[in-house]
Amino acid sequence: MTRPLVAVDARSPERVLLALRAALAGGPAVAPRTDDVVPADLPTTVPLPVALVIETSGSSGRPKRVALGTDALLAGAAAADGALGGPGQWLLALPAHYVAGTNVLVRSIAAGTEPELLAPGHFDAAAFARAAARLTHPVRYTSLVPAQLVTALDAAEHDEGVAAALRGFTAVLVGGQATPASVVDRARASGVPLVRTYGSSETGGGCVYDGRPVGQARVGVVGGQVELSGPSLAEGYLDDEARTAAAFVERDGRRWYRTGDAGTVSDEGLLTVTGRLDDVVVSGGEKVSLGAVERVVRELPGWAGAVVVRSTHERWGEVPVVVRAGEGPEGGTLAELRAAVVAEAGRAAAPDRVVVVERLPLLPSGKPDRLALERLVAP
């Protein structure tokens, strides 16, 4: 059995909220989009369990249409409520075509509360604070990406309204990409009730909070790769059986999603993600994790938004290259950058150079487009 699939303009979060409310009640499934022309290959119907289709791009840049079922969406909402402070009111500060953005709306619907919706576009800390002040429920949540959190923390240093807004939430979720430890420490020292989340569209968004799975989610590491299981997993990729079979596997009577991330799980069950399995370069005969280099770089003052990609090198084969938007921080020389990386990750990991761009290219998911950056830094 099937149901209709409708494209909804995510530039209007109100429309996405209304469409999701209908979808969760058994109406047409929702495909949030930000373009004016609906692709000809977007199906008009989906299997009956599917309520939401999130289009995202992986490291290859090929678009993926992640099909999420009604039960998965509601299971994710229940898990979040259980791990945080119970059902509450949400402030949407993320685009409504991101899985984290749709989660804010789904959790609002499940809680029976009306979310505050920020207009899409450039994140403005003052507007964020004003929206937070309009929340009326005693339990209050929001979800941010690291760049938004840094912007809000910067504003909070001279704007008590922003500072009070951040402190006033029951929880501020941050995810979408790794958050530097220095940013986490800064937020918590400022009284922000920060929760780091880990997950993807395929897992219905974040299902690991501060390194621990929430609800019925489970974490495993197989061959060094992080795998996630639980009731919030997607049905698969729409009309792509081969990709679905490669990403979702059955093991031990459970269905698992293979994340493509490298990581470890401690004896206490704490997950640590160490980078992408495909981010290793061989420089001068030594293996170097670009993720490890990026983590060191992002911990340095002023470099929180930097991205590290690979580039070919006549002598070393491949080398890490640091890319950042805008001007480099005062006193942040390449020599100092190299010294910090070498101290943590070894001599082969030293960045070859820094490339400054006006603006980092982004994927539709909002993450850096690493393939575009690799082309940009190619010699």
CSV table of C-alpha atoms in Angstrom, one decimal:
chain,number,residue,atom,x,y,z
A,1,MET,CA,0.0,0.0,0.0
A,2,THR,CA,1.1,3.6,-0.7
A,3,ARG,CA,0.3,7.1,0.2
A,4,PRO,CA,0.9,10.4,-1.7
A,5,LEU,CA,4.1,12.3,-1.4
A,6,VAL,CA,3.9,16.1,-1.5
A,7,ALA,CA,6.8,18.5,-1.9
A,8,VAL,CA,6.6,21.3,0.7
A,9,ASP,CA,8.5,24.6,0.5
A,10,ALA,CA,10.8,24.5,3.6
A,11,ARG,CA,11.5,28.2,3.2
A,12,SER,CA,8.2,28.4,5.0
A,13,PRO,CA,8.6,26.4,8.3
A,14,GLU,CA,4.9,27.0,9.0
A,15,ARG,CA,4.0,25.0,5.9
A,16,VAL,CA,6.3,22.2,6.9
A,17,LEU,CA,4.7,22.1,10.3
A,18,LEU,CA,1.2,21.9,8.9
A,19,ALA,CA,2.2,19.2,6.4
A,20,LEU,CA,4.0,17.1,9.1
A,21,ARG,CA,1.0,17.3,11.4
A,22,ALA,CA,-1.1,15.9,8.6
A,23,ALA,CA,1.4,13.3,7.7
A,24,LEU,CA,1.7,12.0,11.2
A,25,ALA,CA,-2.1,11.7,11.3
A,26,GLY,CA,-2.0,9.5,8.2
A,27,GLY,CA,-2.1,12.1,5.4
A,28,PRO,CA,0.3,12.6,2.5
A,29,ALA,CA,4.0,12.1,3.3
A,30,VAL,CA,6.2,15.2,3.2
A,31,ALA,CA,9.3,16.1,1.2
A,32,PRO,CA,10.6,19.4,2.4
A,33,ARG,CA,12.5,21.3,-0.3
A,34,THR,CA,14.1,24.6,-0.8
A,35,ASP,CA,14.0,24.9,-4.6
A,36,ASP,CA,11.2,26.2,-6.8
A,37,VAL,CA,11.2,23.3,-9.3
A,38,VAL,CA,10.2,19.8,-8.0
A,39,PRO,CA,12.6,17.3,-9.6
A,40,ALA,CA,11.0,15.1,-12.2
A,41,ASP,CA,12.3,12.0,-10.5
A,42,LEU,CA,10.7,12.7,-7.2
A,43,PRO,CA,8.1,10.0,-6.7
A,44,THR,CA,4.4,11.0,-6.3
A,45,THR,CA,3.7,8.1,-3.9
A,46,VAL,CA,5.7,6.3,-1.2
A,47,PRO,CA,5.1,3.1,0.9
A,48,LEU,CA,2.4,3.6,3.5
A,49,PRO,CA,4.7,3.6,6.5
A,50,VAL,CA,6.7,6.6,5.2
A,51,ALA,CA,5.8,10.0,6.5
A,52,LEU,CA,8.9,12.1,5.7
A,53,VAL,CA,11.5,12.1,3.0
A,54,ILE,CA,14.7,14.0,3.7
A,55,GLU,CA,17.0,14.7,0.8
A,56,THR,CA,20.6,14.9,1.8
A,57,SER,CA,24.0,14.5,0.2
A,58,GLY,CA,26.8,12.3,1.4
A,59,SER,CA,30.6,12.8,0.9
A,60,SER,CA,30.1,11.7,-2.7
A,61,GLY,CA,27.7,14.5,-3.4
A,62,ARG,CA,25.1,12.1,-4.8
A,63,PRO,CA,21.7,13.0,-3.4
A,64,LYS,CA,20.0,10.5,-1.1
A,65,ARG,CA,16.3,10.5,-0.3
A,66,VAL,CA,16.0,9.1,3.2
A,67,ALA,CA,12.5,7.7,3.9
A,68,LEU,CA,11.4,8.0,7.6
A,69,GLY,CA,8.3,6.2,8.9
A,70,THR,CA,5.7,7.6,11.2
A,71,ASP,CA,6.7,5.2,13.9
A,72,ALA,CA,10.4,6.1,13.6
A,73,LEU,CA,9.7,9.8,13.9
A,74,LEU,CA,7.5,9.4,17.0
A,75,ALA,CA,10.0,6.9,18.5
A,76,GLY,CA,12.7,9.5,18.1
A,77,ALA,CA,10.5,12.1,19.8
A,78,ALA,CA,9.7,9.9,22.7
A,79,ALA,CA,13.4,9.0,23.2
A,80,ALA,CA,14.4,12.7,23.2
A,81,ASP,CA,11.7,13.5,25.8
A,82,GLY,CA,12.9,10.6,28.0
A,83,ALA,CA,16.5,11.7,27.8
A,84,LEU,CA,15.9,15.4,28.4
A,85,GLY,CA,13.2,16.9,30.6
A,86,GLY,CA,10.0,15.4,29.2
A,87,PRO,CA,7.7,16.9,26.5
A,88,GLY,CA,8.1,20.7,26.1
A,89,GLN,CA,8.1,23.6,23.7
A,90,TRP,CA,10.7,24.0,21.0
A,91,LEU,CA,12.3,26.9,19.2
A,92,LEU,CA,13.1,26.1,15.6
A,93,ALA,CA,16.4,27.8,14.6
A,94,LEU,CA,17.5,25.2,11.9
A,95,PRO,CA,16.3,24.9,8.3
A,96,ALA,CA,13.1,22.9,8.1
A,97,HIS,CA,14.5,20.6,5.4
A,98,TYR,CA,17.3,19.3,7.8
A,99,VAL,CA,16.3,16.2,9.8
A,100,ALA,CA,17.2,18.2,13.0
A,101,GLY,CA,14.8,20.9,11.9
A,102,THR,CA,12.0,18.5,11.1
A,103,ASN,CA,12.6,16.8,14.5
A,104,VAL,CA,11.9,20.1,16.3
A,105,LEU,CA,8.6,20.2,14.5
A,106,VAL,CA,7.7,16.5,15.0
A,107,ARG,CA,8.6,16.7,18.8
A,108,SER,CA,6.4,19.8,19.0
A,109,ILE,CA,3.5,17.9,17.4
A,110,ALA,CA,4.0,14.9,19.6
A,111,ALA,CA,4.1,17.1,22.7
A,112,GLY,CA,1.1,19.1,21.7
A,113,THR,CA,2.9,22.4,22.0
A,114,GLU,CA,3.3,25.2,19.4
A,115,PRO,CA,6.9,25.8,18.4
A,116,GLU,CA,8.5,29.2,17.9
A,117,LEU,CA,9.8,29.5,14.3
A,118,LEU,CA,12.8,31.6,13.3
A,119,ALA,CA,12.7,32.8,9.7
A,120,PRO,CA,15.2,30.8,7.5
A,121,GLY,CA,18.4,32.5,6.6
A,122,HIS,CA,21.3,34.1,8.4
A,123,PHE,CA,21.2,33.1,12.1
A,124,ASP,CA,20.7,36.3,14.2
A,125,ALA,CA,21.4,35.9,17.9
A,126,ALA,CA,19.2,38.8,18.9
A,127,ALA,CA,16.2,37.4,17.0
A,128,PHE,CA,16.9,34.0,18.6
A,129,ALA,CA,16.7,35.6,22.0
A,130,ARG,CA,13.5,37.4,21.2
A,131,ALA,CA,12.0,34.1,20.0
A,132,ALA,CA,13.1,32.3,23.2
A,133,ALA,CA,11.4,35.0,25.3
A,134,ARG,CA,8.1,34.1,23.6
A,135,LEU,CA,8.2,30.5,24.8
A,136,THR,CA,5.6,29.9,27.5
A,137,HIS,CA,6.1,26.3,28.5
A,138,PRO,CA,8.2,25.6,31.6
A,139,VAL,CA,10.2,22.9,29.6
A,140,ARG,CA,12.0,24.6,26.7
A,141,TYR,CA,14.3,23.2,24.0
A,142,THR,CA,16.2,24.3,20.9
A,143,SER,CA,18.6,22.6,18.5
A,144,LEU,CA,21.6,24.3,16.9
A,145,VAL,CA,24.6,23.5,14.8
A,146,PRO,CA,28.0,24.5,16.2
A,147,ALA,CA,28.4,27.6,14.1
A,148,GLN,CA,25.1,29.0,15.5
A,149,LEU,CA,26.1,28.1,19.0
A,150,VAL,CA,29.4,30.0,18.6
A,151,THR,CA,27.5,33.0,17.2
A,152,ALA,CA,25.1,33.0,20.2
A,153,LEU,CA,28.0,32.6,22.7
A,154,ASP,CA,29.8,35.5,21.1
A,155,ALA,CA,26.7,37.7,21.3
A,156,ALA,CA,26.0,36.6,24.8
A,157,GLU,CA,29.3,38.2,26.0
A,158,HIS,CA,27.9,41.7,25.4
A,159,ASP,CA,24.1,41.0,25.3
A,160,GLU,CA,22.5,39.8,28.5
A,161,GLY,CA,19.3,39.0,26.6
A,162,VAL,CA,21.1,36.4,24.5
A,163,ALA,CA,22.9,35.1,27.6
A,164,ALA,CA,19.7,34.7,29.5
A,165,ALA,CA,18.0,33.0,26.5
A,166,LEU,CA,20.7,30.4,26.3
A,167,ARG,CA,20.6,29.7,30.0
A,168,GLY,CA,16.8,29.6,30.1
A,169,PHE,CA,16.5,26.4,28.0
A,170,THR,CA,16.0,23.0,29.6
A,171,ALA,CA,18.4,21.8,27.0
A,172,VAL,CA,20.2,23.2,24.0
A,173,LEU,CA,21.0,20.4,21.6
A,174,VAL,CA,24.0,20.8,19.3
A,175,GLY,CA,24.9,18.5,16.5
A,176,GLY,CA,25.1,18.1,12.7
A,177,GLN,CA,28.9,17.9,13.0
A,178,ALA,CA,31.6,17.6,15.6
A,179,THR,CA,31.5,20.4,18.2
A,180,PRO,CA,35.0,21.4,19.4
A,181,ALA,CA,35.6,20.6,23.1
A,182,SER,CA,36.6,24.2,23.7
A,183,VAL,CA,33.1,25.4,22.5
A,184,VAL,CA,31.4,22.8,24.7
A,185,ASP,CA,33.4,23.9,27.7
A,186,ARG,CA,32.7,27.6,27.0
A,187,ALA,CA,29.0,27.0,26.7
A,188,ARG,CA,28.7,25.0,29.9
A,189,ALA,CA,30.9,27.5,31.8
A,190,SER,CA,28.4,30.1,30.7
A,191,GLY,CA,25.5,28.1,32.2
A,192,VAL,CA,24.1,26.8,28.9
A,193,PRO,CA,22.5,23.3,29.4
A,194,LEU,CA,24.3,21.9,26.4
A,195,VAL,CA,23.6,18.4,25.0
A,196,ARG,CA,25.8,17.1,22.2
A,197,THR,CA,23.9,14.9,19.8
A,198,TYR,CA,25.1,12.3,17.2
A,199,GLY,CA,23.1,10.8,14.4
A,200,SER,CA,22.1,11.4,10.9
A,201,SER,CA,19.0,11.5,8.6
A,202,GLU,CA,19.2,7.7,8.4
A,203,THR,CA,18.8,7.4,12.2
A,204,GLY,CA,16.0,9.9,12.4
A,205,GLY,CA,18.5,12.5,13.7
A,206,GLY,CA,20.4,12.4,16.9
A,207,CYS,CA,20.0,9.2,18.8
A,208,VAL,CA,23.2,9.4,20.9
A,209,TYR,CA,23.4,12.2,23.5
A,210,ASP,CA,26.7,13.1,25.1
A,211,GLY,CA,28.1,9.7,23.8
A,212,ARG,CA,25.3,7.5,25.1
A,213,PRO,CA,22.4,6.1,23.1
A,214,VAL,CA,18.9,7.3,24.2
A,215,GLY,CA,15.7,5.4,24.4
A,216,GLN,CA,15.9,2.0,22.6
A,217,ALA,CA,18.9,3.1,20.4
A,218,ARG,CA,21.9,0.9,20.5
A,219,VAL,CA,25.5,1.5,19.4
A,220,GLY,CA,28.0,-1.0,18.0
A,221,VAL,CA,31.5,-0.8,16.4
A,222,VAL,CA,32.2,-3.4,13.7
A,223,GLY,CA,35.6,-3.4,12.0
A,224,GLY,CA,36.2,0.1,13.4
A,225,GLN,CA,32.9,1.4,12.0
A,226,VAL,CA,30.2,2.9,14.1
A,227,GLU,CA,26.8,1.2,13.7
A,228,LEU,CA,23.5,2.4,15.1
A,229,SER,CA,20.3,0.5,15.8
A,230,GLY,CA,16.9,1.4,17.2
A,231,PRO,CA,13.2,2.2,16.3
A,232,SER,CA,14.1,5.6,14.9
A,233,LEU,CA,16.0,4.1,11.9
A,234,ALA,CA,14.8,5.1,8.4
A,235,GLU,CA,13.0,2.7,6.1
A,236,GLY,CA,15.9,3.1,3.7
A,237,TYR,CA,16.6,5.2,0.6
A,238,LEU,CA,13.6,6.0,-1.6
A,239,ASP,CA,13.8,3.9,-4.8
A,240,ASP,CA,17.4,2.9,-4.2
A,241,GLU,CA,17.5,-0.7,-3.1
A,242,ALA,CA,21.3,-1.1,-3.7
A,243,ARG,CA,22.2,1.8,-1.5
A,244,THR,CA,19.7,0.7,1.2
A,245,ALA,CA,21.2,-2.8,1.3
A,246,ALA,CA,24.7,-1.4,1.6
A,247,ALA,CA,23.8,1.0,4.5
A,248,PHE,CA,21.3,-1.1,6.5
A,249,VAL,CA,22.3,-4.6,7.7
A,250,GLU,CA,20.7,-7.2,9.9
A,251,ARG,CA,22.8,-8.5,12.8
A,252,ASP,CA,22.0,-10.3,16.1
A,253,GLY,CA,18.3,-10.0,15.3
A,254,ARG,CA,18.5,-6.2,15.0
A,255,ARG,CA,18.6,-3.8,12.0
A,256,TRP,CA,21.7,-1.6,12.0
A,257,TYR,CA,22.8,1.5,10.1
A,258,ARG,CA,26.4,1.6,9.0
A,259,THR,CA,27.4,5.2,9.6
A,260,GLY,CA,30.7,5.3,7.7
A,261,ASP,CA,32.2,6.9,10.9
A,262,ALA,CA,35.2,5.5,12.8
A,263,GLY,CA,34.8,5.2,16.5
A,264,THR,CA,35.2,3.3,19.7
A,265,VAL,CA,32.9,2.4,22.6
A,266,SER,CA,34.3,2.3,26.1
A,267,ASP,CA,33.7,-0.4,28.7
A,268,GLU,CA,31.1,2.0,30.2
A,269,GLY,CA,29.3,2.2,26.8
A,270,LEU,CA,30.4,5.7,25.9
A,271,LEU,CA,30.8,6.3,22.2
A,272,THR,CA,33.7,8.4,20.8
A,273,VAL,CA,33.6,9.2,17.1
A,274,THR,CA,37.1,9.6,15.7
A,275,GLY,CA,36.4,10.6,12.1
A,276,ARG,CA,35.2,9.3,8.8
A,277,LEU,CA,36.5,6.0,7.6
A,278,ASP,CA,37.2,7.6,4.2
A,279,ASP,CA,39.1,10.6,5.6
A,280,VAL,CA,42.5,8.8,5.9
A,281,VAL,CA,45.4,10.0,3.7
A,282,VAL,CA,48.8,8.5,3.3
A,283,SER,CA,51.4,11.2,3.6
A,284,GLY,CA,55.0,10.2,3.2
A,285,GLY,CA,54.1,6.6,3.8
A,286,GLU,CA,52.2,7.4,7.1
A,287,LYS,CA,48.5,7.2,7.6
A,288,VAL,CA,46.9,10.5,8.7
A,289,SER,CA,43.3,11.0,9.8
A,290,LEU,CA,42.0,14.3,8.4
A,291,GLY,CA,39.3,14.2,11.1
A,292,ALA,CA,42.0,14.0,13.8
A,293,VAL,CA,43.8,17.0,12.2
A,294,GLU,CA,40.5,18.9,12.0
A,295,ARG,CA,39.7,18.4,15.7
A,296,VAL,CA,43.1,19.8,16.7
A,297,VAL,CA,42.7,22.8,14.4
A,298,ARG,CA,39.2,23.6,15.6
A,299,GLU,CA,40.3,23.6,19.2
A,300,LEU,CA,42.6,26.6,18.5
A,301,PRO,CA,41.2,30.0,19.2
A,302,GLY,CA,39.5,31.5,16.1
A,303,TRP,CA,39.6,28.2,14.1
A,304,ALA,CA,36.3,26.6,15.2
A,305,GLY,CA,34.8,26.7,11.7
A,306,ALA,CA,37.9,25.4,9.8
A,307,VAL,CA,37.7,22.4,7.6
A,308,VAL,CA,40.6,20.0,6.7
A,309,VAL,CA,40.7,18.3,3.4
A,310,ARG,CA,43.2,16.3,1.3
A,311,SER,CA,45.4,17.5,-1.5
A,312,THR,CA,47.9,15.8,-3.7
A,313,HIS,CA,51.6,16.7,-3.1
A,314,GLU,CA,54.5,16.0,-5.4
A,315,ARG,CA,56.8,14.9,-2.6
A,316,TRP,CA,54.5,13.4,0.1
A,317,GLY,CA,51.7,12.0,-2.0
A,318,GLU,CA,48.8,13.5,-0.1
A,319,VAL,CA,48.8,16.2,2.6
A,320,PRO,CA,46.2,17.9,4.9
A,321,VAL,CA,45.1,21.4,3.9
A,322,VAL,CA,43.2,23.7,6.2
A,323,VAL,CA,40.4,25.8,4.7
A,324,ARG,CA,38.7,28.6,6.5
A,325,ALA,CA,36.3,31.4,5.7
A,326,GLY,CA,37.3,35.0,6.2
A,327,GLU,CA,40.6,36.3,7.6
A,328,GLY,CA,42.8,34.1,9.7
A,329,PRO,CA,42.9,34.9,13.4
A,330,GLU,CA,45.4,37.4,14.7
A,331,GLY,CA,48.7,35.6,15.5
A,332,GLY,CA,47.4,32.3,14.0
A,333,THR,CA,50.3,31.5,11.7
A,334,LEU,CA,50.8,28.4,9.7
A,335,ALA,CA,53.8,27.5,11.8
A,336,GLU,CA,51.8,27.7,15.0
A,337,LEU,CA,49.0,25.6,13.4
A,338,ARG,CA,51.5,23.0,12.4
A,339,ALA,CA,53.1,22.9,15.8
A,340,ALA,CA,49.8,22.3,17.5
A,341,VAL,CA,48.8,19.5,15.1
A,342,VAL,CA,52.3,17.8,15.3
A,343,ALA,CA,52.1,17.8,19.0
A,344,GLU,CA,48.8,16.0,19.0
A,345,ALA,CA,48.8,13.9,15.8
A,346,GLY,CA,52.4,13.5,14.7
A,347,ARG,CA,54.7,15.1,12.1
A,348,ALA,CA,53.0,13.6,9.0
A,349,ALA,CA,49.7,15.3,10.1
A,350,ALA,CA,51.2,18.8,9.8
A,351,PRO,CA,49.0,20.9,7.5
A,352,ASP,CA,50.7,21.8,4.2
A,353,ARG,CA,49.0,25.2,3.9
A,354,VAL,CA,46.0,27.3,4.8
A,355,VAL,CA,43.5,28.4,2.1
A,356,VAL,CA,41.2,31.3,2.9
A,357,VAL,CA,37.9,31.5,1.1
A,358,GLU,CA,35.2,34.1,1.3
A,359,ARG,CA,32.6,31.5,2.2
A,360,LEU,CA,32.7,27.7,2.7
A,361,PRO,CA,30.7,25.7,0.1
A,362,LEU,CA,28.0,23.7,1.8
A,363,LEU,CA,25.9,20.6,1.0
A,364,PRO,CA,22.1,20.8,1.2
A,365,SER,CA,22.5,19.3,4.7
A,366,GLY,CA,24.4,22.4,5.7
A,367,LYS,CA,27.7,20.5,6.2
A,368,PRO,CA,30.9,21.6,4.3
A,369,ASP,CA,31.1,20.3,0.8
A,370,ARG,CA,34.4,18.6,1.1
A,371,LEU,CA,34.6,17.5,-2.5
A,372,ALA,CA,34.2,21.1,-3.7
A,373,LEU,CA,36.9,22.1,-1.2
A,374,GLU,CA,39.2,19.4,-2.5
A,375,ARG,CA,38.8,20.7,-6.0
A,376,LEU,CA,39.4,24.2,-4.7
A,377,VAL,CA,42.7,23.4,-3.0
A,378,ALA,CA,44.0,21.1,-5.7
A,379,PRO,CA,47.5,22.2,-6.9
